[in-house]
CSV table of C-alpha atoms in Angstrom, one decimal:
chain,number,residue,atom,x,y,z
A,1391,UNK,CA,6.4,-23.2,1.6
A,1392,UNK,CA,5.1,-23.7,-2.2
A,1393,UNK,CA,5.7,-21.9,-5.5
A,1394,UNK,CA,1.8,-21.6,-5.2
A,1395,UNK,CA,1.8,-19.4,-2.3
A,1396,UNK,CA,4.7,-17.5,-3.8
A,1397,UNK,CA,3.3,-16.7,-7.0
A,1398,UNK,CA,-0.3,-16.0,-5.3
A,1399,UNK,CA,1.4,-14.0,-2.7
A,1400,UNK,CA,2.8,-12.1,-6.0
A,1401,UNK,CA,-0.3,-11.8,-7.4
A,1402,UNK,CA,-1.9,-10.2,-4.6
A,1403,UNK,CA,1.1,-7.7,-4.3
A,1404,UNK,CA,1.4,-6.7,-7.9
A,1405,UNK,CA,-2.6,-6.0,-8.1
A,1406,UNK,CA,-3.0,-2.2,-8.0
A,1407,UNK,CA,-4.1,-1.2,-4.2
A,1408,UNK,CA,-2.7,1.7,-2.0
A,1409,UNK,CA,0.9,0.7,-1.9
A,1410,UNK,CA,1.8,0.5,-5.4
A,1411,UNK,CA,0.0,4.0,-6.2
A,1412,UNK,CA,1.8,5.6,-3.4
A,1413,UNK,CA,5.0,3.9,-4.5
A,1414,UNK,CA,4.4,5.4,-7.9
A,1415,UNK,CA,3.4,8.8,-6.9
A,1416,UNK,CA,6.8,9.1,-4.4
A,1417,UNK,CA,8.8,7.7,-7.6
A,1418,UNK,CA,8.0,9.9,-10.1
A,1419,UNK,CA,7.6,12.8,-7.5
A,1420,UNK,CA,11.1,12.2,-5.8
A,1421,UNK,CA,12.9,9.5,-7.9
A,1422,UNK,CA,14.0,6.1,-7.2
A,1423,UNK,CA,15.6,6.4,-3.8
A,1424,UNK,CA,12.0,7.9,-2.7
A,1425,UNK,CA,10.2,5.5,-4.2
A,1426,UNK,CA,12.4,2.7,-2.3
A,1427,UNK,CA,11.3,4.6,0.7
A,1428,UNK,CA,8.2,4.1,0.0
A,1429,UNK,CA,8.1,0.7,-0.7
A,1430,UNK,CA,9.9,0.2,2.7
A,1431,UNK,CA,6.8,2.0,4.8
A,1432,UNK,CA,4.6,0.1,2.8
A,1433,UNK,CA,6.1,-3.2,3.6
A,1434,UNK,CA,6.9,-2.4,7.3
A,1435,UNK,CA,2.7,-1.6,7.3
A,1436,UNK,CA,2.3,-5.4,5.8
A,1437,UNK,CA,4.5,-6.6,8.7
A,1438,UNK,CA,2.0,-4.9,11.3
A,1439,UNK,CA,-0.7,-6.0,9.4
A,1440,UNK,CA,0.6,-9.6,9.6
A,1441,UNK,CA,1.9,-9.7,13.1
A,1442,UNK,CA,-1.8,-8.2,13.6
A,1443,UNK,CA,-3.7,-11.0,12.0
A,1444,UNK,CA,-1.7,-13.6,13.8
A,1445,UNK,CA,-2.4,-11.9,17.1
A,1446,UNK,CA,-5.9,-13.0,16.1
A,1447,UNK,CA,-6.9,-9.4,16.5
A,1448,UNK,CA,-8.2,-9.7,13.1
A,1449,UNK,CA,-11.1,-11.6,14.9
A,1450,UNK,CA,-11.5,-8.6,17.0
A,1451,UNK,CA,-11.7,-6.0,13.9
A,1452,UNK,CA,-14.0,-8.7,12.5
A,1453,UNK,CA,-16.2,-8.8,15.8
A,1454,UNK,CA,-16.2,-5.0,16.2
A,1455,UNK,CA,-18.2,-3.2,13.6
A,1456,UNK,CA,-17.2,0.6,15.6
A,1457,UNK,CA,-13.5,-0.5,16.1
A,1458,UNK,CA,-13.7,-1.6,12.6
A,1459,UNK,CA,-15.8,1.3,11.1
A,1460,UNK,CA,-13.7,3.7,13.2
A,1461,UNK,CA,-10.3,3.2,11.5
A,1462,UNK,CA,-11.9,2.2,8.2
A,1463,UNK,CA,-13.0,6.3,8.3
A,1464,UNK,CA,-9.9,7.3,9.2
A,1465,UNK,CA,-8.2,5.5,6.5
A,1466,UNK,CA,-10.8,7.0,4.0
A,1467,UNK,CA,-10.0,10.5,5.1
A,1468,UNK,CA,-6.4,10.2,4.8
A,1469,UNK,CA,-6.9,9.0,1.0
A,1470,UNK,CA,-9.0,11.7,0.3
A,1471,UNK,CA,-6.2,14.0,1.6
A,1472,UNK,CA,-3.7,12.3,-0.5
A,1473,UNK,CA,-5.9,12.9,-3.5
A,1474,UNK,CA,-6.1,16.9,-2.7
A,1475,UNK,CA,-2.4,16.7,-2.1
A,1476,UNK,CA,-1.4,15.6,-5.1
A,1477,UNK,CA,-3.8,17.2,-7.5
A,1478,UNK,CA,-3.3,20.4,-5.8
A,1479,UNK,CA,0.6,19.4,-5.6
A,1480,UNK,CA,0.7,20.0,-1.8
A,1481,UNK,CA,2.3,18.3,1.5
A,1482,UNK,CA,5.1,16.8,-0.4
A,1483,UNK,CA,2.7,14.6,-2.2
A,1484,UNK,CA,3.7,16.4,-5.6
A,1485,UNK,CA,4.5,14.1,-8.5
A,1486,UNK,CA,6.8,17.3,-10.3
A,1487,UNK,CA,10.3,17.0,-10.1
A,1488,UNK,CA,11.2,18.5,-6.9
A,1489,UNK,CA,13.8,17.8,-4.1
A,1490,UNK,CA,12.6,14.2,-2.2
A,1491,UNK,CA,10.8,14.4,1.2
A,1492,UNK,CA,13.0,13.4,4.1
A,1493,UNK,CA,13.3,9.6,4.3
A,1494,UNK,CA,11.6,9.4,7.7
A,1495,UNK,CA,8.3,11.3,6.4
A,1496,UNK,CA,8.2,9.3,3.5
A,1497,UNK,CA,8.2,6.0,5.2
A,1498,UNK,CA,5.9,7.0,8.2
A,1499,UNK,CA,3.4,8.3,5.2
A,1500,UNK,CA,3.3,4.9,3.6
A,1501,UNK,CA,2.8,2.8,7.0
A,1502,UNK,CA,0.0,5.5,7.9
A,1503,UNK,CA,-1.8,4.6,4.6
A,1504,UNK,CA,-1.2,1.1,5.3
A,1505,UNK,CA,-2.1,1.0,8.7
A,1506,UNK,CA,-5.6,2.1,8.4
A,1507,UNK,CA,-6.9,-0.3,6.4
A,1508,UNK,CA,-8.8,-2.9,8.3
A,1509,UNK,CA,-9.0,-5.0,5.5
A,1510,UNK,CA,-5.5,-6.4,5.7
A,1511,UNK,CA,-5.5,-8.4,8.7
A,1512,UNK,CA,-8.7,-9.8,7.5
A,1513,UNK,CA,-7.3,-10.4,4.1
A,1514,UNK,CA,-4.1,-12.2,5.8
A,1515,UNK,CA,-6.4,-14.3,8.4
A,1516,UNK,CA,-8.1,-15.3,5.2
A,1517,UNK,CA,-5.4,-15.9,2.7
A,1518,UNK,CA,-2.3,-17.6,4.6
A,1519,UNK,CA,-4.4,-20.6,6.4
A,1520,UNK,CA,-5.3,-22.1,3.0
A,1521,UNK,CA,-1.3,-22.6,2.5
A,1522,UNK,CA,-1.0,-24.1,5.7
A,1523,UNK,CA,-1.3,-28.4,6.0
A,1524,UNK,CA,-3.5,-29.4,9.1
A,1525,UNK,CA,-1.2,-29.7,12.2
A,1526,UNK,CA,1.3,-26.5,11.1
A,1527,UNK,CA,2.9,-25.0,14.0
A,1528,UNK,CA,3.8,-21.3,14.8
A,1529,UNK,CA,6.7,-21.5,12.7
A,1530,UNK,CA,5.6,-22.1,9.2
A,1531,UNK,CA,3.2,-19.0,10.0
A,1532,UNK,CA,5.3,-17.1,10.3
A,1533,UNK,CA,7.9,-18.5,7.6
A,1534,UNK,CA,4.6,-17.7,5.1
A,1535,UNK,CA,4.4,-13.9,6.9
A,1536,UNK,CA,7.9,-12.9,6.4
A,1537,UNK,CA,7.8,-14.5,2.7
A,1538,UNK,CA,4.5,-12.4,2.0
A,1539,UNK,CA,6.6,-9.4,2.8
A,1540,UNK,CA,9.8,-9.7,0.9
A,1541,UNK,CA,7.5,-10.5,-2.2
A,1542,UNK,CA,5.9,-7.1,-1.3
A,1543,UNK,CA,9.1,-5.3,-0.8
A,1544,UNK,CA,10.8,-6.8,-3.9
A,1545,UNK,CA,7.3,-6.4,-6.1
A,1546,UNK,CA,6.9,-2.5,-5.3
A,1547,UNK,CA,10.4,-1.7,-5.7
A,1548,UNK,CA,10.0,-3.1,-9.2
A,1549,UNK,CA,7.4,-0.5,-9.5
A,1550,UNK,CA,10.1,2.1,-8.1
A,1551,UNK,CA,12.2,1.1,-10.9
A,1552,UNK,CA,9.9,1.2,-13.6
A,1553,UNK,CA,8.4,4.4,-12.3
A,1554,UNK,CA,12.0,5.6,-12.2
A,1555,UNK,CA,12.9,4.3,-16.0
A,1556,UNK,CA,10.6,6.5,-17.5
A,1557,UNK,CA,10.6,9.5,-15.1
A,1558,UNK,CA,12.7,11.7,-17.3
A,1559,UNK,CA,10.5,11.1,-20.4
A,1560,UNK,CA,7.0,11.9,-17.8
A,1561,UNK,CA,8.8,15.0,-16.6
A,1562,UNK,CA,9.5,16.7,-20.0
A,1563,UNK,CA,6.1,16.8,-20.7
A,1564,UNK,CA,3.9,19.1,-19.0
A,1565,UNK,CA,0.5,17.3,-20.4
A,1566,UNK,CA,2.0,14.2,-19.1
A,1567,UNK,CA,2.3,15.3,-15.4
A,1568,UNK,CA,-1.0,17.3,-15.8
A,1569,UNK,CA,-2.4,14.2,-16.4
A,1570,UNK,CA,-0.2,11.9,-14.3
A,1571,UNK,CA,-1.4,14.6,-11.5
A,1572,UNK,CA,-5.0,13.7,-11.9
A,1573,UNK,CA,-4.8,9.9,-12.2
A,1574,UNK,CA,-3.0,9.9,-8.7
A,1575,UNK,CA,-5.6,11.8,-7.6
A,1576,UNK,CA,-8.2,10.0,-8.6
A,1577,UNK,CA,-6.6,6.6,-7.6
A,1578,UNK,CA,-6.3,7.9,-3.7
A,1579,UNK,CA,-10.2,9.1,-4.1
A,1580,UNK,CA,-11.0,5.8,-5.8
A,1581,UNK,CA,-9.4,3.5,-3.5
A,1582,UNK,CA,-10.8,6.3,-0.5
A,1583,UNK,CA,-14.6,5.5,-1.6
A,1584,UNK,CA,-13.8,1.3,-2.2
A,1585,UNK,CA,-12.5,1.3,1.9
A,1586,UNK,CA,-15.5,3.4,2.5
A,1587,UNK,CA,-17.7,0.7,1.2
A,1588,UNK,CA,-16.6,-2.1,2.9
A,1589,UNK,CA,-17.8,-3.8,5.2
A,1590,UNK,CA,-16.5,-6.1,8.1
């Protein structure tokens, strides 16, 4: 395994997508030991996801445009919720100060978001062959799987700590949560409407 696929696996993971806003909003909403939570149903999702794509069922969401369609629009929906939820501060999605959700909800709601998005089996059928030499066995697969996931773990509890860093300051400002409240919001609707216009 190379420092290349290290640092693009980094790259990849420390790019805004639906983990790291989720991570955020559970941080700032619950503190750090939610937002560690969250990062661990996150990365359990990315373990699916890879054990997924090297099923080669990625082929199959590639080959299937209703299988694929089907849970791309129920991934949409359940982002759109999220955005309601936490602009209207509902179904423990709040990013006020508040007691954290149970461990067990928090986790299950970040492998649901996870989950259905079709993309990332596609994305990890894509990605992890160009680090693999011609002739590369079942084992370095899944050496380069189980690396992609601790670099996810490790990069969004970074963002659990820096969420958590400046929490206090965030909370004492009720402008600052009014608007922290809205650009959750409209990151769940944004990245909603970008996995409603993908395509297989």
């Amino acid at each position: 395994m190379s420092w290349d696929y290290l640092l693009t696996a980094f790259i990849v993971c420390v790019s805004p997508g639906i983990g790291v806003v989720y991570t955020l909003s559970m941080t700032l909403g619950g503190g750090f030991r939610a937002g560690v939570w969250a990062a661990v149903g996150c990365t359990v999702a990315t373990v699916f996801h890879m054990a997924v794509a090297m099923a080669g069922l990625a082929t199959i969401l590639h080959t299937s445009a209703v299988l694929f369609q089907a849970v791309k629009f129920a991934g949409v929906l359940y982002l759109l919720w999220m955005a309601w939820a936490v602009l209207k501060d509902r179904g423990g999605m709040s990013v006020a100060p508040a007691a954290p959700a149970p461990a067990g909800r928090i986790v299950r709601r970040g492998i649901l978001l996870n989950l259905l998005n079709p993309k990332l089996p596609l994305f990890f059928l894509a990605f992890i062959p160009q680090f693999m030499p011609q002739g590369s066995g079942l084992g370095l697969l899944v050496q380069l799987g189980a690396a992609f996931s601790a670099v996810t773990f490790v990069t969004f509890l970074g963002y659990a700590a820096l969420a958590a860093s400046g929490r206090d300051m965030l909370l004492a400002s009720e402008a600052a949560m009014r608007w922290l409240r809205r650009a959750f919001a409209l990151s769940f609707a944004a990245l909603g409407v970008k996995l409603a216009m993908a395509r297989a």
